[in-house]
C-alpha positions as MATLAB code, in Angstrom:
seq = 'XXXXXXXXXXXXXXXXXXXXXXXXXXXXXXXXXXXXXXXXXXXXXXXXXXXXXXXXXXXXXXXXXXXXXXXXXXXXXXXXXXXXXXXXXXXXXXXXXXXXXXXXXXXXXXXXX';
ca = [
      13.066    9.394  -18.229;
      11.646   12.518  -16.916;
      11.973   13.697  -13.684;
       7.925   13.728  -12.948;
       7.672   10.240  -14.334;
      10.084    9.236  -12.054;
       7.990   10.786   -9.072;
       5.004    9.040  -10.222;
       6.770    6.050  -10.671;
       8.207    6.304   -7.162;
       5.022    7.183   -6.158;
       3.075    4.297   -7.279;
       6.213    1.997   -6.190;
       5.652    3.904   -2.125;
       1.741    2.959   -2.557;
       2.394   -0.868   -3.557;
       5.137   -1.059   -0.424;
       2.033    0.128    2.189;
      -0.377   -2.568    0.469;
       1.854   -4.682    1.322;
       3.682   -4.041    4.506;
      -0.256   -4.553    5.463;
      -0.472   -7.608    3.564;
       2.603   -8.693    5.926;
       1.597   -7.919    8.932;
      -1.530   -8.853    7.887;
      -0.169  -12.432    7.872;
       1.785  -11.614   10.829;
      -1.202  -11.148   12.777;
      -3.070  -14.503   11.500;
       0.466  -16.203   13.124;
       0.070  -18.772   16.637;
       2.305  -16.507   18.402;
       3.127  -19.537   20.526;
       3.695  -22.088   18.299;
       5.231  -20.522   15.232;
       7.181  -17.352   16.791;
       9.705  -17.471   13.581;
       7.120  -17.360   10.978;
       5.461  -14.081   13.030;
       8.553  -12.511   13.305;
       9.769  -13.289    9.576;
       5.885  -11.921    8.713;
       6.847   -9.049   10.843;
      10.416   -8.087    9.831;
       8.831   -7.933    5.905;
       5.861   -5.762    6.610;
       8.498   -3.019    8.830;
      10.318   -3.222    5.886;
       7.941   -2.619    3.369;
       6.152    0.176    5.252;
       9.713    1.343    5.780;
      10.822    1.150    2.288;
       7.670    3.208    1.403;
       8.076    5.603    3.806;
      11.765    6.517    2.735;
       9.845    6.828   -1.070;
       7.495    9.447    0.568;
      10.239   11.615    1.911;
      11.880   11.873   -1.298;
       8.628   12.415   -3.420;
       7.773   14.960   -1.123;
      10.743   16.865   -1.714;
      10.103   17.333   -5.244;
       5.892   17.676   -5.155;
       3.168   19.519   -3.042;
       2.262   17.922   -0.055;
      -0.944   18.000   -0.972;
      -1.133   15.906   -3.914;
       1.149   13.247   -2.437;
      -0.985   12.807    0.719;
      -4.214   12.381   -1.677;
      -2.106   10.256   -3.868;
      -1.164    7.629   -0.704;
      -4.381    6.570   -0.776;
      -4.358    4.548   -3.880;
      -2.593    2.368   -1.421;
      -5.942    1.320   -0.443;
      -6.614   -0.044   -3.883;
      -3.279   -2.628   -3.924;
      -4.656   -3.664   -0.217;
      -8.065   -4.063   -1.470;
      -6.650   -6.511   -4.612;
      -3.982   -8.009   -2.280;
      -7.048   -9.027    0.163;
      -8.833  -10.393   -2.454;
      -6.311  -12.706   -4.559;
      -3.724  -13.165   -1.707;
      -5.936  -13.228    1.606;
      -9.547  -14.448   -0.488;
     -11.314  -11.809    1.254;
     -14.636  -11.505   -0.891;
     -15.319   -8.512   -3.067;
     -18.375   -6.606   -2.550;
     -20.460   -3.714   -4.173;
     -19.933   -1.381   -1.311;
     -16.097   -2.440   -1.585;
     -16.123   -1.519   -5.003;
     -17.765    1.614   -4.849;
     -14.964    2.843   -2.392;
     -12.244    1.669   -4.572;
     -14.067    4.026   -7.288;
     -14.490    7.221   -5.470;
     -10.871    6.751   -4.553;
      -9.413    6.234   -8.283;
     -12.453    9.427   -9.214;
     -10.844   11.447   -6.423;
      -6.851   10.453   -7.409;
      -7.828   11.895  -10.820;
      -9.561   14.754   -9.950;
      -6.460   15.699   -7.937;
      -3.952   15.110  -10.927;
      -5.923   16.472  -13.712;
];
């Protein structure tokens, strides 16, 4: 596996970690603090570990790729968040959201080309 392919894979995993981190923090925010404290703590820990894993991967990727590319491609996290919110949280997909995701994809492609 070439180093560029490995970095791209790490960048994708980094964005998944960010999206899943947000998802688990959303679950934590929907938990009743007084009745379900262990569940709240579980979601918080998983969410923070996901974010932390993404941050570590981000640091590694930044060592080998330009800052402007890495942080711009971090916007891919919003695409995963969009997918997770639809499939796991049942949030609606609107034309406006689809348009925004389309713009993100176009922007990411423009950066990589």
